[in-house]
Amino acid sequence: MDPVHIIGAGVSGLGAAHYLAQRGIPSVIHETGDYVGGRAACLQHDGHAFEIGGKNFSSGWPRFNALLEEFAIREFQDQHPGFHIVLNDQLVALEKSKTLTGDLRLARALGLRGALQFRNFIGFAKQHSDKINYTSGLIETIEQRWDHAPISHHFTDALNAGPLRLFSIIMGAAEPDELYPSLMMNFASGFGKGSHHAVAGGLGRVHDGLARDKDIRLGSRITEIVTRDGRVTGLRVAAGTGTRVIPTRHVISAVPGHVLRRLVDLPAFGRVAFDRLRYFPLALINAVYDAPIFREGVHSIMFEPGSPLGHCSANRLDTPEHVRFTLSGRAAREVLECDDAQLIDIAERTFSQRLPIRARRRAVHVARHPGGICGYAPHFSGVKRDMLRAIDTIAGLEIAGDYLEGHTMEGCLTSAALAVERLAGSVPDAARVAA
Ligand SMILES: Cc1cc2nc3c(=O)[nH]c(=O)nc-3n(C[C@H](O)[C@H](O)[C@H](O)COP(=O)(O)OP(=O)(O)OC[C@H]3O[C@@H](n4cnc5c(N)ncnc54)[C@H](O)[C@@H]3O)c2cc1C
């Protein structure tokens, strides 16, 4: 049969190609960039593997762990065991594992009410972790109960300035007044499962496994999904100074929602739904020093509101001299237009205000994610239904991406598997091959 054309070689696009291949369906991936992995790419730079976005996974994620098993990837490295938050001008520890001393320390920093609210919230996410996702009914109950107002509205000021800002910055590159509780609950339940690790040597090994034997066209920028009478007929690709159309009847879009919105003509209700998705830009700096820049017991810091540095963590616990600075959040957006040298300077100066950097930098790489992280939308389940309904009006088009099932690599893989399932169910040829 004709190959399915996939737009984007991030985790979602590579995942879609992989799940198609499992059903014996060939694919062609079009990737505008010159590397695979998208926002979770792993780039070799100055002798280092620099992961420029997603890297940590949970042992509780079935699809991601199935890939690790399939590709015989069995060496992992530990993440930092907890965070420090700048709260009231102090570095306050936030441990991942629940301990009495941790609770007491938190209660002192947050006040009893804030500490209780926090424990209840996390407790609920953990207790219902199997039912909190963007396809289960429970997320809708959470949306109905909480999404009438942003995160900041629901919790104490200290909680918003501390742990909830940490979650907001990490999960959405945004502030608690810009994100909605259902997203935070989904994130807390997804990341709350299992233990967290990174792949030894970098995520590139996962991408290599996914990319093996696939037809991936780097430097192939899609400018339009061409449709006629409600069905896909081709993909318009940038070519030299013009464009050309590749005829195809089956397309999986694996680009972020805001990119897809510009590629295809959707009914008005679909355009409205896609426009409700929110993306928050960020820059991520990988830097390797000749000595650790954190001190004993501190491996990760979330900086205070108003700081251009969202957070900075040791990339792996066992290589503390390799760190990742993330310029994210409202104040960061004011400086993202600066050139690389200025961004590095801003990151190091901000960090030094907390822990003076006494080491020499040996290697550095700046990645910019103008689309950043998807901040979803309040009452997202309805938005998703409208997005899928709009896509359903175009025969031959399916969508995958981190704006559908949660913005983690597991969410991307789930969205990819569902897109392939829908396509195999609705495309007679594919269904025949699958059968
Ligand atoms: C800083 C950061 C940290 C993160 N940390 C984690 C983490 O620890 N764990 C985790 O699970 N997740 C994490 N994430 C989230 C995870 O990285 C993303 O959800 C995931 O990488 C998104 O993959 P995707 O394939 O949906 O999109 P993308 O990775 O954005 O892939 C889309 C691809 O499409 C290409 N493209 C765009 N337009 C076109 C076009 N017109 N034609 C052809 N190609 C096009 C892009 O170049 C890109 O390669 C993090 C994200 C960021 C930014």
Short mmCIF file of C-alpha atoms and ligand atoms in Angstrom, two decimals:
data_model
loop_
_atom_site.label_atom_id
_atom_site.label_comp_id
_atom_site.label_asym_id
_atom_site.label_seq_id
_atom_site.Cartn_x
_atom_site.Cartn_y
_atom_site.Cartn_z
CA MET A 1 0.00 0.00 0.00
CA ASP A 2 1.00 3.67 -0.27
CA PRO A 3 2.90 4.93 2.74
CA VAL A 4 1.26 7.05 5.39
CA HIS A 5 2.91 10.49 5.43
CA ILE A 6 3.78 11.77 8.89
CA ILE A 7 4.58 15.42 9.58
CA GLY A 8 7.24 15.86 12.28
CA ALA A 9 9.98 13.58 13.63
CA GLY A 10 9.51 14.29 17.33
CA VAL A 11 8.52 11.55 19.78
CA SER A 12 4.93 11.66 18.45
CA GLY A 13 5.92 11.31 14.77
CA LEU A 14 8.60 8.67 15.40
CA GLY A 15 6.13 6.84 17.64
CA ALA A 16 3.44 6.93 14.94
CA ALA A 17 5.89 5.49 12.38
CA HIS A 18 6.81 2.76 14.87
CA TYR A 19 3.22 1.75 15.60
CA LEU A 20 2.42 1.79 11.87
CA ALA A 21 5.41 -0.46 11.20
CA GLN A 22 4.15 -2.88 13.86
CA ARG A 23 1.02 -3.25 11.73
CA GLY A 24 3.06 -3.63 8.56
CA ILE A 25 2.09 -0.18 7.28
CA PRO A 26 4.94 1.81 5.66
CA SER A 27 5.44 5.50 6.40
CA VAL A 28 7.42 8.55 5.31
CA ILE A 29 8.30 11.13 7.95
CA HIS A 30 8.78 14.76 6.91
CA GLU A 31 10.91 16.74 9.34
CA THR A 32 11.68 20.38 8.77
CA GLY A 33 14.76 20.32 11.01
CA ASP A 34 18.06 18.51 10.47
CA TYR A 35 17.69 16.12 13.43
CA VAL A 36 15.06 13.84 14.90
CA GLY A 37 13.57 14.05 18.39
CA GLY A 38 12.05 17.55 18.18
CA ARG A 39 11.58 18.97 21.67
CA ALA A 40 13.09 15.82 23.16
CA ALA A 41 16.09 15.71 20.82
CA CYS A 42 19.50 14.58 22.00
CA LEU A 43 22.28 16.42 20.18
CA GLN A 44 25.96 15.48 20.14
CA HIS A 45 27.83 18.70 20.83
CA ASP A 46 31.47 19.24 21.88
CA GLY A 47 31.72 15.57 22.85
CA HIS A 48 28.61 15.67 25.05
CA ALA A 49 25.11 14.30 24.61
CA PHE A 50 22.89 17.35 25.14
CA GLU A 51 19.22 16.60 25.68
CA ILE A 52 17.46 19.80 24.71
CA GLY A 53 14.02 19.12 26.23
CA GLY A 54 12.24 16.01 27.44
CA LYS A 55 14.53 13.47 29.07
CA ASN A 56 13.11 11.97 32.28
CA PHE A 57 10.67 9.08 32.24
CA SER A 58 8.77 7.16 34.85
CA SER A 59 9.01 3.41 35.41
CA GLY A 60 5.18 3.57 35.55
CA TRP A 61 4.80 4.54 31.87
CA PRO A 62 3.86 1.41 29.87
CA ARG A 63 4.54 2.58 26.32
CA PHE A 64 7.87 4.26 26.96
CA ASN A 65 9.11 1.31 29.02
CA ALA A 66 7.97 -1.12 26.31
CA LEU A 67 10.23 0.74 23.85
CA LEU A 68 13.17 0.55 26.25
CA GLU A 69 12.62 -3.18 26.50
CA GLU A 70 12.24 -3.58 22.74
CA PHE A 71 15.46 -1.63 22.05
CA ALA A 72 17.30 -3.44 24.87
CA ILE A 73 18.06 -0.15 26.63
CA ARG A 74 18.74 -1.22 30.20
CA GLU A 75 21.14 1.34 31.67
CA PHE A 76 19.60 4.32 33.35
CA GLN A 77 20.75 7.22 35.45
CA ASP A 78 19.08 8.78 38.44
CA GLN A 79 17.46 12.11 38.57
CA HIS A 80 18.02 14.47 41.45
CA PRO A 81 16.10 13.25 44.53
CA GLY A 82 14.23 16.50 45.12
CA PHE A 83 14.05 20.20 44.44
CA HIS A 84 15.01 23.34 46.26
CA ILE A 85 12.70 26.30 45.90
CA VAL A 86 13.61 29.91 46.52
CA LEU A 87 10.96 30.89 49.05
CA ASN A 88 11.16 34.03 51.17
CA ASP A 89 14.69 34.48 49.86
CA GLN A 90 15.70 31.08 51.28
CA LEU A 91 16.46 27.76 49.58
CA VAL A 92 13.72 25.42 50.83
CA ALA A 93 13.97 21.66 50.19
CA LEU A 94 11.05 19.85 48.58
CA GLU A 95 11.70 16.13 48.75
CA LYS A 96 10.03 13.69 46.39
CA SER A 97 9.67 10.98 48.98
CA LYS A 98 7.35 11.79 51.83
CA THR A 99 9.13 12.00 55.19
CA LEU A 100 8.08 13.45 58.51
CA THR A 101 10.99 15.89 58.58
CA GLY A 102 10.18 16.84 54.99
CA ASP A 103 6.57 17.48 55.98
CA LEU A 104 7.58 19.56 58.97
CA ARG A 105 10.03 21.61 56.92
CA LEU A 106 7.35 22.17 54.30
CA ALA A 107 4.77 23.13 56.91
CA ARG A 108 7.19 25.69 58.34
CA ALA A 109 7.77 27.23 54.89
CA LEU A 110 4.19 27.03 53.61
CA GLY A 111 2.12 27.38 56.74
CA LEU A 112 -0.05 24.53 57.97
CA ARG A 113 -2.95 25.30 55.61
CA GLY A 114 -0.71 25.42 52.55
CA ALA A 115 1.13 22.24 53.53
CA LEU A 116 -2.19 20.40 54.01
CA GLN A 117 -3.58 21.68 50.70
CA PHE A 118 -0.42 20.50 48.98
CA ARG A 119 -0.42 17.03 50.57
CA ASN A 120 -4.14 16.60 49.77
CA PHE A 121 -3.66 17.62 46.18
CA ILE A 122 -0.68 15.33 45.58
CA GLY A 123 -2.39 12.56 47.56
CA PHE A 124 -5.47 12.73 45.33
CA ALA A 125 -3.32 12.66 42.17
CA LYS A 126 -1.39 9.63 43.40
CA GLN A 127 -4.43 7.76 44.69
CA HIS A 128 -6.28 8.11 41.37
CA SER A 129 -3.27 8.08 39.09
CA ASP A 130 -4.66 5.28 36.91
CA LYS A 131 -7.87 7.18 36.24
CA ILE A 132 -6.45 10.66 35.69
CA ASN A 133 -5.60 11.09 32.06
CA TYR A 134 -7.05 12.89 29.07
CA THR A 135 -9.20 9.96 28.01
CA SER A 136 -10.77 9.04 31.35
CA GLY A 137 -13.94 10.49 32.78
CA LEU A 138 -12.23 11.47 36.03
CA ILE A 139 -10.30 14.28 34.38
CA GLU A 140 -13.63 15.81 33.35
CA THR A 141 -14.83 15.69 36.95
CA ILE A 142 -11.62 17.45 37.98
CA GLU A 143 -12.10 20.02 35.21
CA GLN A 144 -15.69 20.69 36.29
CA ARG A 145 -14.67 21.11 39.88
CA TRP A 146 -11.51 23.15 39.46
CA ASP A 147 -11.04 24.69 35.99
CA HIS A 148 -13.32 27.67 36.48
CA ALA A 149 -10.21 29.52 37.70
CA PRO A 150 -6.44 29.18 37.26
CA ILE A 151 -4.24 27.31 39.72
CA SER A 152 -3.33 30.46 41.68
CA HIS A 153 -6.97 31.02 42.63
CA HIS A 154 -7.28 27.74 44.52
CA PHE A 155 -4.30 27.73 46.87
CA THR A 156 -2.51 29.87 49.46
CA ASP A 157 -0.01 32.51 48.33
CA ALA A 158 2.93 30.61 49.79
CA LEU A 159 1.87 27.44 47.98
CA ASN A 160 1.54 29.36 44.72
CA ALA A 161 4.93 31.01 45.12
CA GLY A 162 6.53 27.65 46.02
CA PRO A 163 5.61 24.09 45.04
CA LEU A 164 2.78 25.00 42.68
CA ARG A 165 4.97 27.46 40.84
CA LEU A 166 7.56 24.70 40.57
CA PHE A 167 4.96 22.41 38.97
CA SER A 168 3.71 25.20 36.72
CA ILE A 169 7.17 26.11 35.53
CA ILE A 170 8.16 22.50 34.93
CA MET A 171 4.94 21.27 33.39
CA GLY A 172 3.94 24.34 31.42
CA ALA A 173 6.82 26.85 31.44
CA ALA A 174 4.25 29.21 32.90
CA GLU A 175 3.01 30.77 36.14
CA PRO A 176 0.24 29.40 38.40
CA ASP A 177 -2.07 32.20 37.21
CA GLU A 178 -1.62 31.07 33.58
CA LEU A 179 -2.42 27.36 33.96
CA TYR A 180 -5.40 25.33 35.15
CA PRO A 181 -5.66 22.71 37.91
CA SER A 182 -6.68 19.80 35.67
CA LEU A 183 -3.34 20.07 33.85
CA MET A 184 -1.46 20.08 37.14
CA MET A 185 -3.45 17.08 38.37
CA ASN A 186 -2.77 15.18 35.15
CA PHE A 187 0.93 15.98 35.40
CA ALA A 188 1.15 15.10 39.11
CA SER A 189 -0.59 11.77 38.53
CA GLY A 190 1.54 10.89 35.47
CA PHE A 191 4.87 11.82 37.01
CA GLY A 192 3.73 10.61 40.41
CA LYS A 193 3.79 7.02 39.18
CA GLY A 194 6.83 4.81 39.62
CA SER A 195 10.42 6.01 39.87
CA HIS A 196 12.07 8.50 37.55
CA HIS A 197 15.18 8.03 35.51
CA ALA A 198 16.96 9.17 32.38
CA VAL A 199 18.51 6.95 29.73
CA ALA A 200 22.26 6.47 30.22
CA GLY A 201 24.07 8.16 27.36
CA GLY A 202 20.96 10.15 26.44
CA LEU A 203 17.57 9.77 24.81
CA GLY A 204 19.23 9.51 21.40
CA ARG A 205 19.26 5.73 21.88
CA VAL A 206 15.45 5.68 22.00
CA HIS A 207 15.20 7.87 18.89
CA ASP A 208 17.70 5.65 17.07
CA GLY A 209 15.55 2.62 17.89
CA LEU A 210 12.42 4.36 16.64
CA ALA A 211 14.11 5.73 13.52
CA ARG A 212 15.66 2.39 12.48
CA ASP A 213 14.46 1.28 9.02
CA LYS A 214 12.16 4.31 8.68
CA ASP A 215 12.03 6.66 5.71
CA ILE A 216 12.79 10.02 7.36
CA ARG A 217 13.21 13.09 5.16
CA LEU A 218 15.13 15.75 7.07
CA GLY A 219 14.85 19.33 5.82
CA SER A 220 11.37 18.58 4.45
CA ARG A 221 9.07 21.40 5.55
CA ILE A 222 5.36 20.89 5.02
CA THR A 223 3.53 24.11 4.26
CA GLU A 224 0.02 22.75 3.69
CA ILE A 225 -2.09 19.64 4.05
CA VAL A 226 -3.92 19.73 0.75
CA THR A 227 -7.56 18.63 0.86
CA ARG A 228 -10.36 18.32 -1.67
CA ASP A 229 -14.03 17.55 -1.00
CA GLY A 230 -13.30 16.75 2.63
CA ARG A 231 -10.39 14.38 2.12
CA VAL A 232 -6.62 14.61 2.12
CA THR A 233 -5.13 14.61 -1.37
CA GLY A 234 -1.55 15.69 -0.76
CA LEU A 235 1.13 17.47 1.20
CA ARG A 236 2.66 20.69 0.00
CA VAL A 237 6.40 20.70 0.69
CA ALA A 238 8.75 23.67 0.54
CA ALA A 239 11.18 23.12 -2.32
CA GLY A 240 13.85 25.69 -3.14
CA THR A 241 12.09 29.03 -3.44
CA GLY A 242 8.73 27.42 -4.24
CA THR A 243 6.69 24.41 -3.19
CA ARG A 244 5.59 21.12 -4.70
CA VAL A 245 2.76 18.76 -3.81
CA ILE A 246 3.29 15.12 -2.88
CA PRO A 247 0.07 13.21 -3.57
CA THR A 248 -1.10 11.15 -0.60
CA ARG A 249 -4.41 10.09 0.96
CA HIS A 250 -3.18 9.29 4.47
CA VAL A 251 -1.49 11.83 6.74
CA ILE A 252 -0.68 11.84 10.45
CA SER A 253 0.12 15.27 11.77
CA ALA A 254 2.68 15.00 14.60
CA VAL A 255 3.45 18.69 14.90
CA PRO A 256 2.26 20.83 17.84
CA GLY A 257 -1.35 22.03 17.67
CA HIS A 258 -0.46 25.65 16.90
CA VAL A 259 1.61 24.49 13.90
CA LEU A 260 -1.12 22.19 12.57
CA ARG A 261 -3.64 25.04 12.86
CA ARG A 262 -1.70 26.88 10.11
CA LEU A 263 -1.30 23.83 7.85
CA VAL A 264 -4.89 22.82 7.27
CA ASP A 265 -8.23 24.42 6.67
CA LEU A 266 -10.53 23.44 9.55
CA PRO A 267 -14.19 24.20 10.24
CA ALA A 268 -14.71 27.27 12.44
CA PHE A 269 -15.43 25.28 15.63
CA GLY A 270 -12.16 23.40 15.10
CA ARG A 271 -10.18 26.62 14.63
CA VAL A 272 -11.68 27.94 17.86
CA ALA A 273 -10.70 24.73 19.70
CA PHE A 274 -7.11 24.75 18.40
CA ASP A 275 -6.81 28.44 19.29
CA ARG A 276 -7.66 27.63 22.90
CA LEU A 277 -4.46 25.59 23.29
CA ARG A 278 -1.74 27.59 25.00
CA TYR A 279 1.98 27.20 24.43
CA PHE A 280 4.61 28.94 26.54
CA PRO A 281 8.05 29.52 24.99
CA LEU A 282 11.35 28.83 26.73
CA ALA A 283 15.07 28.42 26.19
CA LEU A 284 17.09 25.55 27.56
CA ILE A 285 20.84 25.80 28.15
CA ASN A 286 22.98 22.69 28.59
CA ALA A 287 26.30 23.63 30.20
CA VAL A 288 29.23 21.50 31.35
CA TYR A 289 31.69 22.93 33.90
CA ASP A 290 35.02 21.66 35.13
CA ALA A 291 33.51 21.13 38.63
CA PRO A 292 29.99 20.87 40.09
CA ILE A 293 28.21 24.19 40.49
CA PHE A 294 25.64 22.86 42.98
CA ARG A 295 26.65 22.20 46.55
CA GLU A 296 26.22 19.01 48.59
CA GLY A 297 22.54 18.10 48.95
CA VAL A 298 21.31 20.65 46.40
CA HIS A 299 20.84 19.39 42.83
CA SER A 300 17.97 21.40 41.47
CA ILE A 301 16.70 24.90 42.16
CA MET A 302 13.49 26.60 41.14
CA PHE A 303 13.97 30.34 41.19
CA GLU A 304 11.58 32.93 42.56
CA PRO A 305 8.76 34.70 40.65
CA GLY A 306 10.22 37.61 38.66
CA SER A 307 13.45 35.73 37.98
CA PRO A 308 14.24 35.04 34.30
CA LEU A 309 15.58 31.63 35.29
CA GLY A 310 12.75 29.14 35.80
CA HIS A 311 14.92 26.40 37.16
CA CYS A 312 18.30 24.75 36.94
CA SER A 313 19.10 21.11 37.66
CA ALA A 314 22.06 18.79 37.53
CA ASN A 315 21.45 16.88 34.30
CA ARG A 316 22.14 13.56 36.06
CA LEU A 317 22.85 12.89 39.70
CA ASP A 318 26.16 11.20 38.83
CA THR A 319 27.39 14.05 36.58
CA PRO A 320 26.72 17.14 38.70
CA GLU A 321 29.07 19.27 36.58
CA HIS A 322 26.60 19.00 33.66
CA VAL A 323 23.57 21.22 34.31
CA ARG A 324 20.49 22.41 32.45
CA PHE A 325 19.30 25.99 32.91
CA THR A 326 15.70 26.56 31.80
CA LEU A 327 14.68 30.13 31.07
CA SER A 328 10.93 29.85 31.45
CA GLY A 329 8.04 31.65 33.06
CA ARG A 330 6.76 35.20 32.67
CA ALA A 331 10.03 37.05 33.37
CA ALA A 332 11.96 34.74 31.04
CA ARG A 333 9.69 35.66 28.14
CA GLU A 334 11.06 39.22 28.38
CA VAL A 335 14.59 38.04 27.57
CA LEU A 336 14.11 35.15 25.13
CA GLU A 337 14.93 37.40 22.16
CA CYS A 338 18.48 37.97 23.50
CA ASP A 339 21.34 36.27 21.68
CA ASP A 340 22.87 33.05 23.00
CA ALA A 341 25.77 34.72 24.85
CA GLN A 342 23.35 37.07 26.64
CA LEU A 343 21.04 34.20 27.62
CA ILE A 344 23.97 32.24 29.06
CA ASP A 345 25.08 35.33 30.97
CA ILE A 346 21.57 35.90 32.36
CA ALA A 347 21.32 32.25 33.45
CA GLU A 348 24.71 32.16 35.15
CA ARG A 349 24.30 35.54 36.86
CA THR A 350 20.87 34.58 38.22
CA PHE A 351 22.15 31.22 39.42
CA SER A 352 25.17 32.85 41.08
CA GLN A 353 22.93 35.02 43.21
CA ARG A 354 21.95 31.80 45.03
CA LEU A 355 25.06 29.67 44.62
CA PRO A 356 28.11 31.48 43.25
CA ILE A 357 29.55 29.61 40.26
CA ARG A 358 33.22 28.97 40.94
CA ALA A 359 33.78 26.52 38.10
CA ARG A 360 34.85 27.14 34.53
CA ARG A 361 32.45 26.43 31.70
CA ARG A 362 33.78 23.86 29.20
CA ALA A 363 30.87 23.36 26.82
CA VAL A 364 27.52 24.99 26.27
CA HIS A 365 24.50 24.71 23.98
CA VAL A 366 21.43 26.93 23.80
CA ALA A 367 18.16 25.46 22.49
CA ARG A 368 15.15 27.65 21.88
CA HIS A 369 11.63 26.29 21.90
CA PRO A 370 9.41 29.08 20.56
CA GLY A 371 6.39 26.78 21.03
CA GLY A 372 7.85 25.66 24.34
CA ILE A 373 5.56 23.50 26.41
CA CYS A 374 1.84 23.09 25.81
CA GLY A 375 -0.10 24.67 28.67
CA TYR A 376 -3.32 23.00 27.46
CA ALA A 377 -6.58 24.85 28.03
CA PRO A 378 -9.10 24.96 30.86
CA HIS A 379 -11.88 22.36 30.48
CA PHE A 380 -9.59 20.64 28.03
CA SER A 381 -11.73 17.52 27.46
CA GLY A 382 -14.31 19.60 25.56
CA VAL A 383 -11.56 21.33 23.57
CA LYS A 384 -10.10 17.95 22.65
CA ARG A 385 -13.47 16.61 21.55
CA ASP A 386 -13.87 19.62 19.24
CA MET A 387 -10.34 19.24 17.86
CA LEU A 388 -10.93 15.56 17.06
CA ARG A 389 -14.38 16.30 15.64
CA ALA A 390 -12.88 18.95 13.36
CA ILE A 391 -10.12 16.59 12.21
CA ASP A 392 -12.79 13.96 11.60
CA THR A 393 -14.29 16.20 8.91
CA ILE A 394 -11.17 15.55 6.81
CA ALA A 395 -10.92 11.93 5.68
CA GLY A 396 -7.38 10.58 5.71
CA LEU A 397 -6.07 12.97 8.40
CA GLU A 398 -5.15 11.89 11.94
CA ILE A 399 -3.37 13.80 14.69
CA ALA A 400 -0.76 12.93 17.30
CA GLY A 401 1.13 15.25 19.59
CA ASP A 402 1.71 16.32 23.14
CA TYR A 403 -1.40 18.54 23.09
CA LEU A 404 -3.70 15.50 23.20
CA GLU A 405 -2.87 12.95 25.91
CA GLY A 406 -0.51 14.83 28.21
CA HIS A 407 2.74 16.57 27.42
CA THR A 408 5.17 13.85 28.35
CA MET A 409 6.90 11.36 26.11
CA GLU A 410 4.37 8.78 27.32
CA GLY A 411 1.53 11.13 26.36
CA CYS A 412 3.10 11.56 22.90
CA LEU A 413 3.37 7.80 22.40
CA THR A 414 -0.23 7.28 23.54
CA SER A 415 -1.44 9.93 21.10
CA ALA A 416 0.60 8.29 18.32
CA ALA A 417 -0.79 4.82 19.08
CA LEU A 418 -4.36 6.19 19.10
CA ALA A 419 -3.80 8.03 15.79
CA VAL A 420 -2.57 4.81 14.22
CA GLU A 421 -5.53 2.89 15.66
CA ARG A 422 -7.99 5.43 14.24
CA LEU A 423 -6.25 5.42 10.89
CA ALA A 424 -6.13 1.63 10.71
CA GLY A 425 -9.80 1.52 11.65
CA SER A 426 -10.92 4.08 9.12
CA VAL A 427 -8.67 3.39 6.15
CA PRO A 428 -9.73 0.27 4.29
CA ASP A 429 -6.24 -0.48 2.91
CA ALA A 430 -4.60 -0.07 6.27
CA ALA A 431 -7.24 -2.14 7.98
CA ARG A 432 -6.63 -4.89 5.45
CA VAL A 433 -2.88 -4.75 6.08
CA ALA A 434 -3.45 -4.68 9.83
CA ALA A 435 -5.72 -7.68 9.59
C1 LIG B 1 12.35 21.89 28.36
C2 LIG B 1 11.46 20.69 28.26
C3 LIG B 1 11.58 19.67 29.20
C4 LIG B 1 10.76 18.55 29.11
N1 LIG B 1 10.93 17.53 30.00
C5 LIG B 1 10.26 16.36 29.83
C6 LIG B 1 10.61 15.22 30.58
O1 LIG B 1 11.53 15.24 31.39
N2 LIG B 1 9.90 14.07 30.34
C7 LIG B 1 8.92 14.00 29.40
O2 LIG B 1 8.32 12.92 29.23
N3 LIG B 1 8.60 15.08 28.64
C8 LIG B 1 9.25 16.24 28.82
N4 LIG B 1 9.00 17.31 28.02
C9 LIG B 1 7.90 17.19 27.04
C10 LIG B 1 8.34 16.42 25.79
O3 LIG B 1 9.65 16.76 25.46
C11 LIG B 1 7.40 16.83 24.67
O4 LIG B 1 6.07 16.60 25.07
C12 LIG B 1 7.67 16.01 23.40
O5 LIG B 1 9.02 16.03 23.07
C13 LIG B 1 6.81 16.55 22.27
O6 LIG B 1 6.98 15.72 21.16
P1 LIG B 1 6.14 15.91 19.82
O7 LIG B 1 6.64 14.91 18.88
O8 LIG B 1 4.68 15.90 20.12
O9 LIG B 1 6.47 17.39 19.33
P2 LIG B 1 7.86 17.96 18.83
O10 LIG B 1 8.97 17.37 19.61
O11 LIG B 1 7.72 19.43 18.83
O12 LIG B 1 7.98 17.40 17.36
C14 LIG B 1 7.42 18.05 16.25
C15 LIG B 1 8.41 17.97 15.11
O13 LIG B 1 7.80 18.51 13.97
C16 LIG B 1 8.74 19.29 13.26
N5 LIG B 1 7.98 20.25 12.46
C17 LIG B 1 7.35 21.38 12.87
N6 LIG B 1 6.75 22.00 11.83
C18 LIG B 1 6.98 21.22 10.76
C19 LIG B 1 6.60 21.32 9.38
N7 LIG B 1 5.87 22.36 8.94
N8 LIG B 1 7.02 20.36 8.51
C20 LIG B 1 7.78 19.30 8.96
N9 LIG B 1 8.16 19.17 10.25
C21 LIG B 1 7.76 20.11 11.14
C22 LIG B 1 9.56 19.93 14.36
O14 LIG B 1 10.84 20.35 13.86
C23 LIG B 1 9.66 18.80 15.36
O15 LIG B 1 10.81 18.00 15.15
C24 LIG B 1 9.79 18.45 28.09
C25 LIG B 1 9.67 19.48 27.14
C26 LIG B 1 10.50 20.58 27.21
C27 LIG B 1 10.38 21.64 26.15
#
